[in-house]
Amino acid sequence: MKEISNVREFTGDETAKPIKELIQNTAIDGKEKIVAYLKSFKPDCAAGMSLTDEISGEIIKAGVNGYEDGLYYWDTRYIYHFEKYNLKLNDDFVCYVLERGA
């Protein structure tokens, strides 16, 4: 399966960009559709951790759940940071979702 974004703080991959370099000032076209897509799946796993806002450092009163659609995988951290901070998602994933139709 493919990642929807490669974020150092989420993956532990030291070659990945830190989240602050992946935050965009403006939302991408189709953001609402992508958020709806990400939230349309039931979690298939849960991590024993609380959601942390990686920009503010605030602990959010929510757990971290994992999701997948058969091709891509993501978790609650990606949804939260994309929705709140316009986290850059991989172009192939964005195209995949937007090309799926309404």
PDB file of C-alpha atoms in Angstrom:
ATOM      1  CA  MET A   1       0.000   0.000   0.000  1.00  0.00           C
ATOM      2  CA  LYS A   2       1.004   3.590  -0.594  1.00  0.00           C
ATOM      3  CA  GLU A   3       1.204   6.459   1.847  1.00  0.00           C
ATOM      4  CA  ILE A   4      -0.876   9.575   1.241  1.00  0.00           C
ATOM      5  CA  SER A   5       1.993  11.763   2.518  1.00  0.00           C
ATOM      6  CA  ASN A   6       5.455  11.101   3.880  1.00  0.00           C
ATOM      7  CA  VAL A   7       5.786  13.064   7.137  1.00  0.00           C
ATOM      8  CA  ARG A   8       8.902  12.587   9.273  1.00  0.00           C
ATOM      9  CA  GLU A   9       7.021  12.935  12.568  1.00  0.00           C
ATOM     10  CA  PHE A  10       4.495  10.267  11.568  1.00  0.00           C
ATOM     11  CA  THR A  11       6.740   7.736   9.859  1.00  0.00           C
ATOM     12  CA  GLY A  12      10.001   8.093  11.760  1.00  0.00           C
ATOM     13  CA  ASP A  13      11.742   8.243   8.369  1.00  0.00           C
ATOM     14  CA  GLU A  14      14.611  10.689   8.845  1.00  0.00           C
ATOM     15  CA  THR A  15      14.799  11.237   5.063  1.00  0.00           C
ATOM     16  CA  ALA A  16      11.192  12.488   4.978  1.00  0.00           C
ATOM     17  CA  LYS A  17      10.394  16.179   5.282  1.00  0.00           C
ATOM     18  CA  PRO A  18       9.343  17.517   8.673  1.00  0.00           C
ATOM     19  CA  ILE A  19       5.683  18.468   8.922  1.00  0.00           C
ATOM     20  CA  LYS A  20       6.395  22.208   9.078  1.00  0.00           C
ATOM     21  CA  GLU A  21       7.835  21.991   5.549  1.00  0.00           C
ATOM     22  CA  LEU A  22       4.687  20.224   4.316  1.00  0.00           C
ATOM     23  CA  ILE A  23       2.182  22.814   5.553  1.00  0.00           C
ATOM     24  CA  GLN A  24       0.702  24.991   2.818  1.00  0.00           C
ATOM     25  CA  ASN A  25      -0.750  28.479   3.199  1.00  0.00           C
ATOM     26  CA  THR A  26      -3.729  27.834   0.963  1.00  0.00           C
ATOM     27  CA  ALA A  27      -6.064  24.910   0.540  1.00  0.00           C
ATOM     28  CA  ILE A  28      -5.865  22.854  -2.636  1.00  0.00           C
ATOM     29  CA  ASP A  29      -8.775  22.661  -5.051  1.00  0.00           C
ATOM     30  CA  GLY A  30     -10.979  19.769  -4.030  1.00  0.00           C
ATOM     31  CA  LYS A  31      -9.959  19.838  -0.366  1.00  0.00           C
ATOM     32  CA  GLU A  32     -13.526  19.227   0.814  1.00  0.00           C
ATOM     33  CA  LYS A  33     -13.861  16.179  -1.421  1.00  0.00           C
ATOM     34  CA  ILE A  34     -10.557  14.766  -0.179  1.00  0.00           C
ATOM     35  CA  VAL A  35     -11.506  15.305   3.487  1.00  0.00           C
ATOM     36  CA  ALA A  36     -14.850  13.603   2.861  1.00  0.00           C
ATOM     37  CA  TYR A  37     -13.060  10.683   1.174  1.00  0.00           C
ATOM     38  CA  LEU A  38     -10.564  10.282   4.026  1.00  0.00           C
ATOM     39  CA  LYS A  39     -13.365  10.309   6.604  1.00  0.00           C
ATOM     40  CA  SER A  40     -15.632   7.941   4.643  1.00  0.00           C
ATOM     41  CA  PHE A  41     -13.846   4.787   5.772  1.00  0.00           C
ATOM     42  CA  LYS A  42     -14.207   2.889   9.007  1.00  0.00           C
ATOM     43  CA  PRO A  43     -10.959   2.473  10.929  1.00  0.00           C
ATOM     44  CA  ASP A  44      -9.220  -0.848  10.474  1.00  0.00           C
ATOM     45  CA  CYS A  45      -6.839  -0.416  13.409  1.00  0.00           C
ATOM     46  CA  ALA A  46      -6.233   1.809  16.414  1.00  0.00           C
ATOM     47  CA  ALA A  47      -2.945   3.000  17.872  1.00  0.00           C
ATOM     48  CA  GLY A  48      -2.446   3.288  21.598  1.00  0.00           C
ATOM     49  CA  MET A  49      -1.702   7.004  21.396  1.00  0.00           C
ATOM     50  CA  SER A  50      -3.447  10.353  21.556  1.00  0.00           C
ATOM     51  CA  LEU A  51      -3.615  12.681  18.587  1.00  0.00           C
ATOM     52  CA  THR A  52      -1.081  15.507  18.901  1.00  0.00           C
ATOM     53  CA  ASP A  53      -1.251  18.722  16.907  1.00  0.00           C
ATOM     54  CA  GLU A  54       2.297  18.702  15.548  1.00  0.00           C
ATOM     55  CA  ILE A  55       2.230  22.449  14.872  1.00  0.00           C
ATOM     56  CA  SER A  56       0.923  23.746  18.224  1.00  0.00           C
ATOM     57  CA  GLY A  57       2.004  20.809  20.384  1.00  0.00           C
ATOM     58  CA  GLU A  58      -1.530  20.528  21.792  1.00  0.00           C
ATOM     59  CA  ILE A  59      -2.816  17.080  22.748  1.00  0.00           C
ATOM     60  CA  ILE A  60      -6.189  16.603  21.047  1.00  0.00           C
ATOM     61  CA  LYS A  61      -8.823  14.545  22.878  1.00  0.00           C
ATOM     62  CA  ALA A  62      -8.904  11.864  20.218  1.00  0.00           C
ATOM     63  CA  GLY A  63      -7.160   8.613  19.501  1.00  0.00           C
ATOM     64  CA  VAL A  64      -5.267   7.712  16.358  1.00  0.00           C
ATOM     65  CA  ASN A  65      -7.013   5.274  14.026  1.00  0.00           C
ATOM     66  CA  GLY A  66      -5.696   3.736  10.830  1.00  0.00           C
ATOM     67  CA  TYR A  67      -7.555   3.607   7.505  1.00  0.00           C
ATOM     68  CA  GLU A  68      -7.052   2.123   4.067  1.00  0.00           C
ATOM     69  CA  ASP A  69      -8.880   1.921   0.774  1.00  0.00           C
ATOM     70  CA  GLY A  70      -7.055  -1.057  -0.729  1.00  0.00           C
ATOM     71  CA  LEU A  71      -4.447   1.138  -2.446  1.00  0.00           C
ATOM     72  CA  TYR A  72      -3.554   3.856   0.082  1.00  0.00           C
ATOM     73  CA  TYR A  73      -3.292   3.998   3.846  1.00  0.00           C
ATOM     74  CA  TRP A  74      -3.460   6.882   6.333  1.00  0.00           C
ATOM     75  CA  ASP A  75      -4.376   7.624   9.911  1.00  0.00           C
ATOM     76  CA  THR A  76      -6.157  10.262  11.937  1.00  0.00           C
ATOM     77  CA  ARG A  77      -3.025  12.431  12.123  1.00  0.00           C
ATOM     78  CA  TYR A  78      -3.011  12.957   8.354  1.00  0.00           C
ATOM     79  CA  ILE A  79      -6.716  13.834   8.279  1.00  0.00           C
ATOM     80  CA  TYR A  80      -6.375  16.302  11.163  1.00  0.00           C
ATOM     81  CA  HIS A  81      -3.327  18.105   9.779  1.00  0.00           C
ATOM     82  CA  PHE A  82      -4.673  18.182   6.206  1.00  0.00           C
ATOM     83  CA  GLU A  83      -7.994  19.576   7.372  1.00  0.00           C
ATOM     84  CA  LYS A  84      -6.538  22.153   9.788  1.00  0.00           C
ATOM     85  CA  TYR A  85      -3.194  23.093   8.205  1.00  0.00           C
ATOM     86  CA  ASN A  86      -3.394  22.060   4.538  1.00  0.00           C
ATOM     87  CA  LEU A  87      -0.803  19.300   4.963  1.00  0.00           C
ATOM     88  CA  LYS A  88       0.621  18.500   1.535  1.00  0.00           C
ATOM     89  CA  LEU A  89      -0.604  15.120   0.364  1.00  0.00           C
ATOM     90  CA  ASN A  90       1.129  13.135  -2.353  1.00  0.00           C
ATOM     91  CA  ASP A  91       0.079  14.244  -5.834  1.00  0.00           C
ATOM     92  CA  ASP A  92      -0.791  10.701  -6.919  1.00  0.00           C
ATOM     93  CA  PHE A  93      -3.247  10.365  -4.027  1.00  0.00           C
ATOM     94  CA  VAL A  94      -4.853  13.748  -4.677  1.00  0.00           C
ATOM     95  CA  CYS A  95      -5.351  12.878  -8.359  1.00  0.00           C
ATOM     96  CA  TYR A  96      -6.682   9.432  -7.437  1.00  0.00           C
ATOM     97  CA  VAL A  97      -9.367  10.878  -5.163  1.00  0.00           C
ATOM     98  CA  LEU A  98     -10.348  13.782  -7.401  1.00  0.00           C
ATOM     99  CA  GLU A  99     -10.614  11.566 -10.495  1.00  0.00           C
ATOM    100  CA  ARG A 100     -13.008   9.163  -8.739  1.00  0.00           C
ATOM    101  CA  GLY A 101     -15.990  11.422  -9.462  1.00  0.00           C
ATOM    102  CA  ALA A 102     -18.570  12.797  -7.071  1.00  0.00           C
TER     103      ALA A 102
END
